[in-house]
Amino acid sequence: MKQIQTDVLIVGSGPIGATYARLIKDALPDTKILMIEKGPRLTGKAGMHVKNIEDDQERERAQILSQGPHQKPYPLITVTERANAVNMGELSIDLLGRPGTHLVSENAEDLKANEMPAASCSTNVGGMAAHWTCACPRPGNAERIPFIPDVEMDQALTKAEKLLCVTQSAFPESAEGLAIQKVLGDIFNEQLTSGRKVQPMPLACITNEKGERYWVGPDVILGDLAEPGYAGNFELRDQTICRQLYKEDGHVTGALIEHLPSGTREEVKAKLVIVACDALRTPQLLWASGIRPKALGHYLNEHPFIFCFVELKDDLVDTTLGKRYDQSSRTEPTIGVFLVPFDDPGHPFHAQIMHMDVSPLKIETHGNPKHVVGLGIGCLKEMRYEDCIEFSETEQDYSGMPKMSFQFQLTEKDRAQIASAKVEQVKAAAAFGKVIQEGEQTLMPAGTSLHAQATVRMGVADDGTSVCDTFSNVWGYDNLFVGGNGVLPVPTTCNPTLTSVALAVRSSEKVISLLKHNSSYEQRNTFRGKPEIA
């Protein structure tokens, strides 16, 4: 079997893998990095967001290529149809699948046994960040990690916002948008502390002088590394899976990788390994490699999410605009996305209000869709060891890795949180107008948010309740790091990508320090030291 050598092996090409690659290359330009991705490259620039593809057919093609074993378009269904499918036990891939993703459960039998039926992955260069909504709110008080100092975390969040080009000006200011903010402010601002008021959603987006939007994917984080034909010592291999990590005496020596189209296998020798292939497949790879700390796959968390859709009442629209939009007009203003931040105890929820053009969920409308807003609200889910991913010793998934199944239950505390969130949502909906028939208040199936967390969670001690330390270094291994939403150790309600990128920024400091102290493959024991972290 052919052997290859690299300084750093990164498994996964999403925003976390891209963050590690970018920061390592900036600090240590001569470092050799190999990044591998199980799925195909969708665009010339590695990891570009598919919303930047102008041609509709090409964009759909890119979405389908990302769907793993489900290489065909999903039927368009409403939010209510999706939720009712779970409530009635009528589960199917077509009802639960969303463009650019594929369900972890591969058939109806698995879906019936899955307590997180909508759990999904994106299998492509860029991962799910080639398809995401780009929402980047900062976590609120109880969502923050208690054992990372606030000043330190804020610095990491600021760096993450810079990498992701986060802005609150992605959409132009409009009278209707201002009216939406005022309605929300009148309802919620008294409950919110200073700095956590109703505001435009921070979005990962670049706008030019014409106001045209370029949605941020891992390509933006990677910079020149994402360009086709990049000639430096960074290599991105698509359609290449990591089958197993090789380990010896608390040290990962390399990995077995396979090019899926050809079946060609190679052994990679690496100084340092970073596994960042989402919150589901990161623990899957560790488990397949015999790296099985007690907490691996456990404490699985996702915020319950409730959706409804409201048609703005006439007096609100007429007062702010003076007339209804002309449906044939191509120049009408876009409302955008708005945020009511999590702020415990006054508002222990995360609420976002979306114009339908930027909503990831379909809704039928019988009038002008520019008058419909989606009200989404999420609440904290109690974190429990019992909620987990289970990996099979005997069965495999479509790609030949250990098959996953899910244990995930709502507690009484969770149900009380959901009931309170519904009351808040009803209050907001009444202020805006009328809930439309196809968009009644609905608790979405578990997994719908695509924000699975905590499966390789960080902690302060190797006591069985965590997988890695506060710098994402896996307990018991001097050169193995994990990244992504799986490292988040506390329940959250907000979109987690910004926080996960910030944790990767912080972790990169330790990675860079280790690489500086390890000048050759033979000097692996230097990883056992404790170099200072800037």
XYZ file of C-alpha atoms in Angstrom:
534
model
C 0.000 0.000 0.000
C 1.317 3.423 -0.947
C 2.402 5.682 1.910
C 2.344 9.471 1.830
C 3.574 12.002 4.370
C 2.175 15.310 5.519
C 2.551 17.625 8.489
C -1.173 18.031 9.147
C -4.061 15.818 8.058
C -7.473 17.522 8.181
C -10.525 15.288 7.770
C -13.428 17.442 6.583
C -13.582 20.520 4.349
C -16.288 22.561 6.080
C -15.809 25.893 7.866
C -13.964 24.275 10.777
C -11.444 22.399 8.649
C -11.049 25.528 6.530
C -10.364 27.630 9.650
C -7.615 25.311 10.832
C -6.047 25.202 7.348
C -6.144 28.982 6.884
C -4.716 29.853 10.294
C -1.990 27.199 10.170
C -0.896 28.350 6.702
C -0.901 31.995 7.766
C 1.277 31.247 10.802
C 3.474 28.512 9.301
C 3.525 28.891 5.503
C 5.871 25.943 4.974
C 3.568 23.490 6.750
C 2.339 20.701 4.488
C -1.412 20.173 4.861
C -3.559 17.429 3.365
C -7.322 17.973 3.618
C -9.622 15.143 2.608
C -13.346 15.267 1.905
C -15.666 12.299 1.432
C -17.902 14.128 -1.045
C -17.315 15.688 -4.474
C -16.156 19.173 -5.380
C -19.210 21.189 -6.453
C -17.579 24.291 -7.920
C -14.215 25.466 -9.227
C -13.516 27.278 -5.975
C -13.452 24.720 -3.204
C -16.393 25.094 -0.827
C -18.294 27.895 -2.543
C -21.866 28.393 -1.312
C -24.317 27.006 -3.865
C -26.493 30.137 -3.594
C -23.726 31.925 -5.499
C -24.357 29.675 -8.515
C -26.520 31.815 -10.801
C -27.873 29.080 -13.058
C -30.819 27.294 -11.415
C -30.072 23.936 -13.009
C -26.398 24.076 -12.032
C -27.361 24.985 -8.475
C -29.765 22.040 -8.277
C -27.081 19.763 -9.713
C -24.680 20.882 -6.967
C -27.302 20.219 -4.307
C -27.987 16.716 -5.608
C -24.272 15.904 -5.747
C -24.147 16.731 -2.021
C -26.851 14.235 -1.125
C -24.735 11.119 -0.644
C -26.808 8.027 -1.475
C -29.873 10.077 -2.494
C -28.840 11.397 -5.917
C -32.140 12.879 -7.079
C -34.261 15.955 -6.299
C -36.514 15.830 -3.267
C -40.188 16.714 -3.770
C -41.183 20.155 -2.518
C -43.241 19.861 0.653
C -44.458 22.308 3.265
C -43.231 22.637 6.835
C -46.537 21.256 8.116
C -46.322 18.206 5.849
C -42.833 17.471 7.141
C -43.845 17.749 10.790
C -47.048 15.752 10.308
C -45.057 12.959 8.696
C -43.355 12.411 12.035
C -46.458 12.929 14.152
C -48.416 10.375 12.095
C -45.526 7.932 11.847
C -45.490 8.238 8.040
C -41.754 8.621 7.683
C -39.937 8.693 4.363
C -36.754 10.118 2.911
C -38.780 12.264 0.496
C -40.738 13.895 3.326
C -37.775 14.596 5.598
C -34.915 15.212 3.153
C -33.822 18.744 2.290
C -31.866 19.904 -0.782
C -28.111 19.598 -0.356
C -28.383 17.107 2.518
C -29.168 13.436 3.043
C -30.689 11.695 6.018
C -28.476 9.503 8.166
C -31.256 6.910 8.125
C -31.224 5.298 4.708
C -34.590 3.495 4.656
C -38.070 3.563 6.204
C -37.249 0.864 8.750
C -34.289 2.835 10.091
C -36.371 6.017 10.162
C -39.018 4.422 12.355
C -36.387 3.400 14.898
C -34.564 6.732 14.795
C -35.440 9.127 17.616
C -33.760 11.946 15.673
C -35.316 11.138 12.268
C -34.317 14.336 10.468
C -30.616 14.010 11.380
C -28.766 14.787 8.157
C -25.364 15.319 6.578
C -24.030 17.102 3.507
C -21.400 15.100 1.660
C -19.466 17.534 -0.529
C -16.481 19.851 -0.486
C -17.491 22.621 1.913
C -19.841 20.373 3.856
C -23.116 21.841 5.041
C -21.588 25.335 4.823
C -22.041 25.113 1.048
C -25.802 25.147 1.778
C -26.299 26.924 5.129
C -28.409 30.014 5.907
C -25.221 31.906 6.951
C -26.748 33.004 10.274
C -24.002 33.929 12.771
C -25.469 35.231 16.056
C -23.228 35.418 19.105
C -24.230 33.102 21.968
C -26.010 34.641 24.945
C -25.171 34.329 28.624
C -26.300 30.763 29.441
C -25.199 29.587 25.984
C -21.599 30.557 26.642
C -19.014 28.005 27.767
C -18.511 28.560 31.512
C -14.888 27.380 31.664
C -13.557 29.638 28.879
C -13.018 33.217 30.127
C -15.401 35.714 28.504
C -12.602 37.984 27.313
C -10.825 35.063 25.674
C -14.004 33.803 24.020
C -14.984 37.265 22.802
C -11.595 37.643 21.120
C -12.079 34.287 19.391
C -15.620 35.243 18.313
C -14.330 38.508 16.827
C -11.694 36.606 14.829
C -14.350 34.127 13.698
C -16.603 36.963 12.535
C -13.721 38.323 10.479
C -13.051 34.930 8.866
C -16.743 34.542 8.053
C -17.188 38.176 6.906
C -20.135 38.599 9.252
C -22.300 41.660 8.656
C -25.682 42.997 9.713
C -26.026 44.934 6.457
C -26.427 42.058 3.996
C -29.932 43.251 3.127
C -30.706 46.890 2.353
C -32.708 48.830 4.877
C -36.373 49.000 3.901
C -39.509 50.516 5.388
C -41.048 47.088 5.772
C -37.913 45.736 7.421
C -37.862 48.622 9.880
C -41.529 47.989 10.629
C -40.806 44.337 11.356
C -38.018 45.342 13.742
C -40.327 47.815 15.476
C -43.051 45.216 15.966
C -40.530 42.793 17.417
C -38.936 45.482 19.562
C -42.296 46.505 21.019
C -42.873 42.902 22.084
C -39.443 41.763 23.217
C -37.008 44.609 23.904
C -38.161 45.147 27.490
C -37.233 41.514 28.201
C -33.745 41.935 26.718
C -30.640 43.456 28.285
C -28.421 46.067 26.690
C -26.600 44.735 23.635
C -29.098 41.902 23.167
C -31.986 43.854 21.649
C -33.943 43.006 18.486
C -31.614 43.473 15.511
C -30.846 42.368 11.958
C -29.447 38.838 11.917
C -25.634 38.814 11.641
C -24.983 36.973 8.370
C -21.866 35.571 6.715
C -22.141 37.575 3.532
C -20.104 39.907 1.340
C -21.855 42.714 -0.540
C -20.394 44.812 -3.327
C -21.051 48.443 -4.228
C -24.136 47.382 -6.207
C -25.594 45.627 -3.179
C -25.080 42.187 -4.737
C -24.573 39.441 -2.163
C -21.906 36.735 -2.129
C -22.787 34.142 0.495
C -19.848 32.913 2.525
C -18.769 29.296 2.345
C -15.469 27.658 3.274
C -14.009 29.087 0.046
C -13.931 32.538 1.640
C -12.192 31.228 4.761
C -9.641 29.273 2.696
C -8.833 32.271 0.491
C -6.224 31.376 -2.124
C -6.172 27.766 -0.859
C -9.632 27.361 -2.407
C -8.532 28.330 -5.892
C -8.430 25.542 -8.502
C -4.883 24.494 -9.267
C -3.420 25.992 -6.069
C 0.281 25.115 -6.313
C 1.421 25.467 -2.697
C 1.871 22.751 -0.096
C -1.852 22.510 0.625
C -3.796 19.721 -1.064
C -7.532 19.104 -0.969
C -8.654 15.662 -2.105
C -12.342 15.215 -2.751
C -14.270 11.908 -2.887
C -11.733 10.567 -0.379
C -12.827 9.006 2.895
C -10.815 8.441 6.054
C -11.458 4.840 7.062
C -9.362 4.678 10.216
C -6.874 6.586 12.318
C -3.711 4.699 13.294
C -2.678 5.126 16.917
C 0.125 4.025 19.199
C 0.724 4.823 22.855
C -1.379 7.979 23.026
C -0.250 9.249 19.624
C -1.986 9.188 16.238
C 0.611 8.163 13.675
C -1.556 8.583 10.591
C -4.622 7.325 8.800
C -6.002 4.945 6.201
C -7.707 6.876 3.388
C -9.578 5.660 0.325
C -10.390 7.358 -2.975
C -14.008 6.250 -3.367
C -14.372 6.258 -7.191
C -11.297 4.055 -7.701
C -11.146 2.193 -4.399
C -7.446 3.098 -4.115
C -6.227 3.059 -0.506
C -3.213 4.870 0.938
C -1.621 5.253 4.349
C -0.995 8.824 5.465
C 1.778 9.541 7.953
C 1.044 12.812 9.778
C 2.504 14.855 12.611
C -0.920 16.058 13.674
C -4.505 15.080 12.816
C -7.646 17.223 12.956
C -11.038 15.533 12.558
C -13.770 18.025 11.635
C -16.318 16.119 9.575
C -19.506 17.262 11.416
C -21.043 16.307 14.754
C -22.138 12.895 13.486
C -19.255 11.591 11.405
C -16.468 12.916 13.645
C -17.423 10.554 16.502
C -18.112 7.855 13.901
C -14.495 7.990 12.685
C -13.082 7.997 16.211
C -15.259 5.014 17.115
C -14.212 3.147 13.954
C -10.586 3.800 14.933
C -10.977 2.296 18.406
C -10.821 5.716 20.068
C -13.847 5.362 22.321
C -13.904 7.583 25.406
C -17.027 7.133 27.523
C -18.591 10.417 26.345
C -18.095 9.725 22.608
C -21.409 10.152 20.804
C -23.206 10.913 24.069
C -24.776 14.169 25.330
C -26.228 14.543 21.814
C -28.055 17.852 21.784
C -30.155 19.950 19.437
C -32.463 22.818 20.229
C -36.186 22.124 19.695
C -37.381 24.441 16.930
C -40.915 25.710 16.315
C -42.010 27.349 13.087
C -45.037 29.270 11.883
C -45.739 31.575 8.942
C -47.632 34.831 9.122
C -49.114 37.062 6.450
C -48.453 40.682 7.376
C -51.636 42.576 8.094
C -52.662 45.244 5.578
C -52.324 48.241 7.857
C -48.722 47.318 8.664
C -47.807 47.016 4.994
C -49.864 49.989 3.840
C -48.571 52.239 6.607
C -44.925 51.522 5.880
C -45.002 51.341 2.086
C -48.154 53.167 1.058
C -49.049 50.378 -1.369
C -48.614 46.681 -1.907
C -45.621 45.462 -3.850
C -46.175 44.884 -7.542
C -45.617 41.136 -7.972
C -44.132 41.686 -11.432
C -41.547 44.160 -10.148
C -37.950 42.931 -9.980
C -36.784 45.946 -7.948
C -38.847 45.533 -4.778
C -36.853 45.717 -1.545
C -35.950 42.540 0.343
C -37.004 42.298 3.945
C -34.089 40.169 5.179
C -33.575 38.235 8.408
C -34.069 39.514 11.959
C -33.029 38.250 15.370
C -34.488 38.253 18.855
C -31.417 37.049 20.773
C -31.325 34.486 23.533
C -31.027 36.393 26.826
C -31.749 34.351 29.924
C -33.835 34.772 32.044
C -35.871 37.470 30.282
C -35.913 35.717 26.930
C -34.489 32.172 27.172
C -35.201 31.565 23.482
C -33.635 32.286 20.116
C -36.107 33.769 17.638
C -35.452 34.551 13.998
C -37.778 36.141 11.505
C -37.151 35.367 7.851
C -38.279 36.667 4.526
C -39.278 33.684 2.408
C -36.525 34.224 -0.149
C -33.963 33.316 2.513
C -35.918 30.686 4.428
C -34.618 27.115 4.067
C -38.154 25.723 4.389
C -40.894 25.741 1.762
C -44.229 27.457 2.346
C -47.241 27.666 0.035
C -48.744 31.141 -0.397
C -51.873 32.292 -2.176
C -51.042 35.985 -2.174
C -47.885 38.005 -2.592
C -45.069 36.083 -0.846
C -43.339 39.368 -0.033
C -45.971 39.797 2.671
C -45.211 36.516 4.426
C -42.677 36.168 7.233
C -41.498 32.966 8.883
C -41.280 33.045 12.667
C -38.855 30.471 14.050
C -38.154 30.077 17.743
C -35.777 27.687 19.477
C -35.308 26.798 23.127
C -32.737 24.973 25.216
C -32.732 21.172 25.267
C -31.640 19.533 28.499
C -28.261 17.846 27.956
C -28.257 14.177 28.979
C -25.812 11.301 28.660
C -28.699 9.077 27.502
C -29.214 11.124 24.323
C -26.654 9.622 21.996
C -25.481 8.190 18.702
C -25.002 4.436 18.815
C -22.472 2.855 16.430
C -22.952 -0.681 15.183
C -20.222 -3.317 15.545
C -21.658 -5.329 12.638
C -23.676 -3.112 10.270
C -22.336 -0.428 7.930
C -23.778 2.675 6.288
C -23.795 3.339 2.548
C -20.108 4.299 2.595
C -18.908 1.311 4.608
C -18.548 3.063 7.972
C -20.211 1.930 11.236
C -23.960 2.380 10.989
C -25.421 5.066 13.254
C -28.673 5.020 15.210
C -30.022 7.649 17.602
C -31.456 7.778 21.096
C -33.027 11.190 21.725
C -35.921 12.039 24.028
C -37.571 15.223 25.266
C -37.751 15.544 29.043
C -40.501 17.187 31.060
C -38.257 20.233 31.395
C -37.830 20.310 27.619
C -41.585 20.126 27.057
C -42.133 23.010 29.473
C -39.560 25.072 27.551
C -41.313 24.278 24.275
C -44.693 25.297 25.711
C -43.250 28.636 26.851
C -41.631 29.211 23.459
C -44.959 28.602 21.737
C -46.598 31.289 23.869
C -43.882 33.777 22.834
C -44.357 32.856 19.186
C -48.142 33.259 19.307
C -47.667 36.720 20.802
C -45.378 37.750 17.942
C -47.588 36.201 15.258
C -50.637 38.127 16.493
C -48.721 41.395 16.301
C -47.721 40.751 12.685
C -51.010 39.528 11.274
C -52.564 36.171 10.483
C -51.001 32.708 10.560
C -51.539 31.221 7.120
C -53.192 27.864 6.598
C -50.119 25.968 5.386
C -47.904 27.436 8.103
C -49.529 26.738 11.443
C -47.351 26.600 14.540
C -45.341 23.379 14.283
C -42.690 21.693 16.407
C -40.223 20.445 13.841
C -38.951 16.829 13.868
C -35.775 16.254 15.863
C -32.767 16.896 13.646
C -34.485 19.494 11.450
C -32.307 22.377 12.629
C -29.191 20.524 11.365
C -27.497 21.749 14.557
C -26.524 18.467 16.245
C -24.032 19.202 19.022
C -21.919 17.866 21.908
C -21.030 14.412 20.530
C -17.297 15.088 21.031
C -17.830 17.742 23.685
C -15.041 19.588 25.438
C -14.449 19.657 29.175
C -11.941 20.597 31.844
C -10.984 17.083 32.981
C -10.755 13.584 31.559
C -13.528 12.318 33.814
C -15.777 10.505 31.332
C -18.051 13.480 30.633
C -16.080 14.919 27.722
C -14.000 13.838 24.730
C -11.505 16.689 24.480
C -9.976 19.529 26.476
C -10.809 23.203 26.076
C -8.491 23.438 23.055
C -10.271 20.507 21.341
C -7.333 18.150 21.975
C -8.745 14.625 22.448
C -8.032 13.279 25.924
C -5.149 10.804 25.974
C -3.789 11.726 22.528
C -1.070 14.335 22.172
C -1.700 15.197 18.488
C -5.386 14.483 17.809
C -7.890 17.355 17.631
C -11.603 17.492 16.874
C -13.707 20.396 15.645
C -17.230 21.460 14.786
C -20.565 21.713 16.559
C -19.819 18.417 18.282
C -17.312 20.075 20.626
C -19.904 22.470 22.106
C -20.329 21.391 25.749
C -23.485 23.290 26.722
C -26.991 23.468 25.222
C -27.575 26.401 22.876
C -30.549 27.839 21.034
C -28.724 29.987 18.483
C -27.119 28.939 15.193
C -23.835 27.350 16.358
C -21.447 27.851 13.411
C -19.915 31.118 14.635
C -19.187 29.609 18.053
C -17.690 26.468 16.495
C -15.434 28.537 14.237
C -14.373 30.601 17.273
C -13.437 27.428 19.142
C -11.405 26.318 16.104
C -9.654 29.702 16.106
C -8.751 29.186 19.757
C -7.702 25.571 19.169
C -5.521 26.621 16.225
C -3.300 28.511 18.658
C -2.417 25.250 20.403
C -2.026 23.390 17.089
C 0.372 26.027 15.756
C 2.358 25.962 18.996
C 2.657 22.172 18.828
C 3.805 22.274 15.215
C 6.448 24.861 16.068
C 7.788 22.568 18.789
C 7.845 19.484 16.568
C 10.340 19.866 13.742
C 10.451 16.267 12.493
C 8.364 13.115 12.354
C 10.817 11.327 14.656
C 10.431 13.900 17.443
C 6.868 12.968 18.266
C 7.428 13.017 22.021
C 7.621 16.811 21.875
C 3.831 16.764 21.511
C 3.652 15.581 25.092
C 4.929 18.898 26.388
C 2.840 21.908 27.250
C 3.951 24.766 25.000
C 2.584 28.146 25.894
C -0.576 29.278 24.118
C -0.558 32.898 23.003
